[in-house]
Amino acid sequence: MPQDPAAALGALLRQSSIEDHDEVLKAANAAIKANRNDIDSQHTRIIALLKLDRFEDALRAIADVPITLHSRITLEHAYALYKTGQLDEATKVLQSYGVEKNRSLQHIAAQVAYRAERFDEARNIYSRLLDTDPVDEENDIAINLRSAFAQSSWLGYSLADKIAVQDSDGFELCYNAACAHIASGSLETAAELLQRASRLCDSSDDLTEEDKQAEMRPILAQQAYVFAKLGKLKEAIDLYTSLSSTKEEDKDLALIIGNNLVALEPKSDNPYLVERRFSSLTAKEKDAKLFQHQSNILWRNRLTVDLQILKGAGVKRRTDTLLAEANHPSTSANIGILSVLNAAASSQGTTGKKLLKNLQGLAQKRPHDVGLTLTIVQIQINNGHTGSALSILESFLQRLEKAATDDSENVRFSPGLVALTVTLLRAQGRESTAKAELVKAATHWRSRQANPATSLLEEAGIELMRSSNLQDLELAGASFQKLFDEQKGSDIAAAGLVASLAPSDPSRVEQHLQNLPSVDSLIEGIDVEALLNAGVATTTSKTSSGLKRAAPSAPAEKPHKRRRKIRLPKNYVEGTKPDPERWLPLRDRSSYRPKGKKGKKKAGESTQGGMVKEETLGLVGGGDVKVEKALPSKKKKKGRK
C-alpha cells in the first residue's frame, strides 16, 4: 500500500536536520497534489521555495493559497517581496499585520526600511530589538544598526560620533564605522578603521578562505576610495585594478569599482573611448541594487561623459525635464548638480561675459534655483569679482525671504548658503553684517530641528560668544543648549554652554562642568617654559604701512652706488681738451659762420634753438612780466586796380 503523501511529508519534517530542500519541496508538492486544501503542505512548499532562493515562485505559491492562510505566512510573504525588490508591497503587508507582534517581523521590517532608504526607521527598529532581550542576536543587530548609521551619514546627518568602536568589535563593526567616518569626511580615522577591519577579517577563524576573500573585497574597495579622496591616486588605481581583475559575484560592488576606475584613470585624448567604457558599465546597472545616492552618481557621470562628446542638446533636454519636476528652492545635492549640468549644457561652450549673460537669462526663468545661482557666483569669484558674486547671492537670498514659505526659509538659512554669505561678507570687510547673518540663522534654527544645521549652530554660537552683549550670549547659550539636547551630551555643546552662560547664569553652568575635560588633560605634554622663551608671534597691522617708520638706532651703511662707465666719442684723442661750447646751439657758438648773404641775414633773425630776449615790465618787488613785442607792419604796396 503506497504511503500517504501527507504522512511522508510529516516524517520528513520530523528529522533533526534537513539539508535537502529539494526533497522537501517534492514531498510538499506531492501532498498538495493529493489534497489541495492541505494548509501545512502549502506552507511547507513556500518555505522550501524561499530556502532555494526561488522568490518569484514563492510569490506565485503565496498567491495560490486561500485567504485563511495569509495570517500564517505574513513573514514569508514580506520576505519574498523584500528579496524581489517590491519594498512598498512588503511594507503594506507588514503594516497590515503589525510588526510589534513578532520579533521576526521586526527584523524583516528593519531590512525593508533599510533597503527603502528609510534609515531613521531602520535605526529605531534595530535600537528596540537591541534593548529588548537580544539573546544571541546582539552582534548581528549591532552590525545592522551601525550600517544604518553609516548610510544616514551619507545623506548628510552627522552621526559618526554615535558609533564609537570598541576593542572587542569584529571586522564588520569596524567596516561600518569606517563607512560612517568616510561619509562625514574623517578620512584618516576611516583609513585606520579599514586597516583594522582588514586585519581582523584576515585573522578570523570563523571564515573559510573563500569567505575571507568575499569579505575583503568591499573593505579593499573602501580603502581605494579613501586613497583617492586623500590624493593618493596611484595607490587607489592599483587597488581598484587588482579588484577589477578578479571575478566579482557582487554586481553592486563590481559596478562601483568600474565607475571609480574610469573616473580616476588619466583621461584619454579620445572622449569616445571613455564613453564606450562607461556605456558598458551602465548597461549592468539594471541587474544591480544600488542605493539612490549611488545611482545618482552614476547617472551624473553619464551626463558628464555626454557633455564631453558634444551631446549637450541631449543633456539639456533631460536635465530640463527633471528640473521642471523638482521643487525649488531645494538644498538637495542631486538637484543642485543637475542645475550645474544644465547650465553647462545651456552655455554651448561660451566663456566670459557671454557665458554670464546666458546663465543670467536662465536665472530669470528659474529665480529660485540654488544650483544655478551658485554656479553664477562661482564664475564671478573665479573672475576675481567678489563684490559682484556677493551682490548676486544677496539678491537670491532676498527672493527666498520674499517667498515666505517654510521650505524657502529653510533653504535661505541652510548651512551652506549661510557659510558662503558669511565668507564673502568677511572678504569684503563687512564683519558686522556677517555677524548679523549668523544671528539670523541661529534664530531661525532655534525653533526647528537642528540636525540639518548642526555645524551652523556651532559656528553661530562660537561667533556670538565673542560678544559682550548679553542678548548675543543668551542666543549663543540657546544654540548650544539645542545642540546639547539633540546630540545627547556633545562635548562641544557643553563647552559652549559653559562659556556663554557663565557671565549671566552661573547656576546653569555647574551641571555641565563635569562633562568638560580637565585643564591638566588639556595641557598634558605642553612645555610651558619653551613657549614662554619662544615669545608671542604677532601679525603686522594693516595700517602699519601708512605710518612713518622710526629712525634707525644705528646709522645704516650707505648702499654702494654703481658708477656708470664714461663713454667717449670714437674720434677722441687722449690729452685734448673738449670744446666748452659743445652744449650750445650751433648759432650761439663762436665758430658759427652762416653761408651766403641770405644766410647771414637769417642768422640774425632766427633762434636755432637759442633764447630770445623779450621786453619785460618791471614790477615792484622783483619779478618781471613778459610782454610780446609787436613787429611793425609793412605798408602794403598799392597795386593796379
PDB file of C-alpha atoms in Angstrom, residues 107 110-111 125-131 133-148 169-173:
ATOM      1  CA  HIS A 107      13.786  42.078  11.645  1.00  0.00           C
ATOM      2  CA  ALA A 110      14.066  46.828   9.596  1.00  0.00           C
ATOM      3  CA  GLN A 111      15.582  45.248   6.485  1.00  0.00           C
ATOM      4  CA  ILE A 125      13.640  49.249  14.937  1.00  0.00           C
ATOM      5  CA  TYR A 126      17.162  47.924  15.495  1.00  0.00           C
ATOM      6  CA  SER A 127      17.504  50.023  18.644  1.00  0.00           C
ATOM      7  CA  ARG A 128      14.292  48.492  20.029  1.00  0.00           C
ATOM      8  CA  LEU A 129      15.499  44.997  19.167  1.00  0.00           C
ATOM      9  CA  LEU A 130      18.815  45.679  20.878  1.00  0.00           C
ATOM     10  CA  ASP A 131      17.089  46.979  24.015  1.00  0.00           C
ATOM     11  CA  ASP A 133      16.417  40.859  25.169  1.00  0.00           C
ATOM     12  CA  PRO A 134      18.617  40.387  22.074  1.00  0.00           C
ATOM     13  CA  VAL A 135      19.852  36.962  23.312  1.00  0.00           C
ATOM     14  CA  ASP A 136      22.139  35.604  20.551  1.00  0.00           C
ATOM     15  CA  GLU A 137      21.256  38.370  18.087  1.00  0.00           C
ATOM     16  CA  GLU A 138      23.202  41.167  19.749  1.00  0.00           C
ATOM     17  CA  ASN A 139      26.204  41.126  17.402  1.00  0.00           C
ATOM     18  CA  ASP A 140      24.098  40.913  14.226  1.00  0.00           C
ATOM     19  CA  ILE A 141      21.791  43.700  15.388  1.00  0.00           C
ATOM     20  CA  ALA A 142      24.770  45.903  16.302  1.00  0.00           C
ATOM     21  CA  ILE A 143      26.256  45.380  12.822  1.00  0.00           C
ATOM     22  CA  ASN A 144      22.987  46.303  11.105  1.00  0.00           C
ATOM     23  CA  LEU A 145      22.448  49.276  13.410  1.00  0.00           C
ATOM     24  CA  ARG A 146      25.858  50.706  12.568  1.00  0.00           C
ATOM     25  CA  SER A 147      25.190  50.106   8.902  1.00  0.00           C
ATOM     26  CA  ALA A 148      22.029  52.215   9.206  1.00  0.00           C
ATOM     27  CA  ASP A 169      34.370  44.680  17.929  1.00  0.00           C
ATOM     28  CA  GLY A 170      34.667  42.450  14.876  1.00  0.00           C
ATOM     29  CA  PHE A 171      35.632  43.437  11.356  1.00  0.00           C
ATOM     30  CA  GLU A 172      32.006  44.084  10.322  1.00  0.00           C
ATOM     31  CA  LEU A 173      31.557  46.713  13.041  1.00  0.00           C
TER      32      LEU A 173
END
